[in-house]
């Protein structure tokens, strides 16, 4: 039997229903059985007979031989093969924790002596299970019930509870803490699992914990009321502890402070975080650093402090938690107040300037930096590099380091005029920097002993972007003005060609041999007019007829058209945004925009792909999320056209909206499609941007301003005009008339054609080549002019000025403007009550006659 270290026998369990007879007992029983058998055979020998006895002895002999054979091969053992059972029993019997085992019906199977002593049981009859013992205790029953309920579901459980008095009667008075555990286990010979409950008195352990927490609380109290501030932060910069002194300095309410709710970036002012982040520890080590910076109080005031900063890192180099002592630099002896105030002012100025500053020695090594320097160059320079005096040119691109060396040499020679160095970050060429190197007048000149130069650095990325944006804007504006001027002149030429063709067609029948040639001339002139309209669209001088639209309805109407244009190999998705705001745009031109973008996307996916057109509302607050500098914050409706095509290279992306720029083969594109899209969106008041990644696809984003209905009516009257192609065609109506028309046009060919067109319809036509001549002719006719048809752009006096002068003499004069530019280009300069018609160039004879007839008919209808 196992014994304890003291040599005393193990205490016997108070209940053990599994105890079996020992080896000696079994031997005595075996001898008694043999003796009784011998006596039985001696008495009944005569009755049983020798054959029976011999047979019985033979059977017993065979049983004995079989038993000996089984014993020899180890199948039957007289003594135990190992002491594992005894060791297990001794361990359980001598446990300090009480153990009680019961079956499914609650009958006690086993209870060790510790359990009996803990519960005060003196005999096996007094033993109860833990749940039976404590089920009536209001302090312990919730825990015991929870564990017992879990056992019924086969789940182990544990818990702790506090009793006002100990379980065992006569124990030391006072409250006691207990811990109990329970689980189910299977035992051979039992059909159902047994329950094992462990019970331990942990009052001494709890008392030790309370003493520890009291000591810890005293330490925290001392730390809270220390004359210095203290805080702890995790690897993400979340403050997990802050003492009362620092909280008072910052104006924080410790009662409402939650660990992790405040971050270092919230309490450190300016670029001080760059100084803190720059303190890095080596893998598996810690590092201490002293940092002067400003903290930000709750009221927004700056508090100058000194950090005694300690950081750690794991063996993998992952940053760990930090511990920091904070010294208030506003406090100190009166004798040092002026010196301390000067130091605080200089440190605040040095670390709060928006310019990065570094002092370097004669070899270009960094001696000291301010916080903005570490913040600006955090990807290439940290405080450890400053401590090791790494060369500053590590923050300069290799191609510009020679220029920095030359500037540093001039600084060592105390030269005053040192040109700045424009460079880019060595690890990111999209970030532009400008370095200024200034000589130090009082440098001692020792080898690396003092600063040889002060280096100032500013980031010019935003400035470079604005310069590029301005250059691109000016280029587009110049190209637009050129395109608009060319389009205007071409419109005059095309108008003359089209009108001359119409005049020829009036004298030639379809059977005439010259008729096909004349028709070919007119068709090509109309084709040229289409190209001119695209140029006008780019220059934002195209004629538009905006109306309030729901883009959901517009896209739904052209879905089938887009599907046919995309082709069978491309999957078209149209994702309609919910509750889209209305926009005001020319429906025909907007449809043309979507069609052009669809065709471009199709051409970028020769092997098929996916095309998605989606719409959504973008509020003013959401504009900044897209990161477009040109996008003015407002409410927009966003239209995205996204494909999964080949993408657009960066060098091409900058030119896609320029007219006549195309990457397609000769004869497969004019290069005016995207320029027209750009002009239409700009003329509508919106914005268009393109993002692309080679090999992944392209997305065009169109921002159209949200339309808000106005109560006041439109100020400009319009008559008989439709967008993109002139007035509405007459449906076989009579275009003749007898009115007097004053035709003003500086282009001779256009004027001659107009005179002939109107004269052939019965009108009396007077012609003038300029606005001044028209005024003189109007006076000669004593104002007996029914309608004036005038070009807009003319020498000496333009069309709008002519209208103003004529209104002085005849306020209700009927007036039609003819122009290759958009109506909006001049209508905004007219009086608010001006009534006029508009005919865009180029136009045909029939269109000219129609717009004149319609305006005269409208006047007669109003008169009636």
PDB file of N, CA and C in Angstrom, residues 48 112 275 393 402 437 445 516 664 673 680 707 847:
ATOM      1  N   UNK A  48     -21.236 -42.385  -3.760  1.00  0.00           N
ATOM      2  CA  UNK A  48     -20.919 -41.873  -5.087  1.00  0.00           C
ATOM      3  C   UNK A  48     -20.190 -42.882  -5.938  1.00  0.00           C
ATOM      4  N   UNK A 112     -13.714  10.626  -0.352  1.00  0.00           N
ATOM      5  CA  UNK A 112     -12.447  10.527   0.372  1.00  0.00           C
ATOM      6  C   UNK A 112     -12.568  11.186   1.740  1.00  0.00           C
ATOM      7  N   UNK A 275       7.581  62.220 -33.306  1.00  0.00           N
ATOM      8  CA  UNK A 275       8.684  61.975 -32.384  1.00  0.00           C
ATOM      9  C   UNK A 275       8.464  60.692 -31.589  1.00  0.00           C
ATOM     10  N   UNK A 393      21.150  62.583 -46.811  1.00  0.00           N
ATOM     11  CA  UNK A 393      20.817  62.307 -48.212  1.00  0.00           C
ATOM     12  C   UNK A 393      20.100  60.974 -48.398  1.00  0.00           C
ATOM     13  N   UNK A 402      23.880  64.517 -55.630  1.00  0.00           N
ATOM     14  CA  UNK A 402      25.023  65.334 -56.012  1.00  0.00           C
ATOM     15  C   UNK A 402      24.712  66.817 -55.819  1.00  0.00           C
ATOM     16  N   UNK A 437      19.089  74.639 -48.134  1.00  0.00           N
ATOM     17  CA  UNK A 437      20.287  74.459 -47.316  1.00  0.00           C
ATOM     18  C   UNK A 437      20.829  75.825 -46.950  1.00  0.00           C
ATOM     19  N   UNK A 445      33.285  74.687 -37.016  1.00  0.00           N
ATOM     20  CA  UNK A 445      34.095  74.103 -38.070  1.00  0.00           C
ATOM     21  C   UNK A 445      34.783  72.825 -37.690  1.00  0.00           C
ATOM     22  N   UNK A 516     -27.070  62.919-108.474  1.00  0.00           N
ATOM     23  CA  UNK A 516     -26.308  62.138-107.473  1.00  0.00           C
ATOM     24  C   UNK A 516     -25.068  62.879-106.971  1.00  0.00           C
ATOM     25  N   UNK A 664      -6.520  54.314 -81.715  1.00  0.00           N
ATOM     26  CA  UNK A 664      -7.034  53.347 -82.677  1.00  0.00           C
ATOM     27  C   UNK A 664      -6.275  53.469 -83.997  1.00  0.00           C
ATOM     28  N   UNK A 673     -14.517  61.407 -79.945  1.00  0.00           N
ATOM     29  CA  UNK A 673     -15.572  60.837 -79.106  1.00  0.00           C
ATOM     30  C   UNK A 673     -15.477  61.281 -77.657  1.00  0.00           C
ATOM     31  N   UNK A 680     -19.553  68.009 -73.432  1.00  0.00           N
ATOM     32  CA  UNK A 680     -20.975  67.953 -73.061  1.00  0.00           C
ATOM     33  C   UNK A 680     -21.136  67.993 -71.547  1.00  0.00           C
ATOM     34  N   UNK A 707     -30.415  68.856 -59.607  1.00  0.00           N
ATOM     35  CA  UNK A 707     -31.290  69.955 -60.019  1.00  0.00           C
ATOM     36  C   UNK A 707     -32.316  70.245 -58.922  1.00  0.00           C
ATOM     37  N   UNK A 847     -34.586  74.802 -93.636  1.00  0.00           N
ATOM     38  CA  UNK A 847     -34.567  75.113 -92.209  1.00  0.00           C
ATOM     39  C   UNK A 847     -34.642  76.617 -91.974  1.00  0.00           C
TER      40      UNK A 847
END
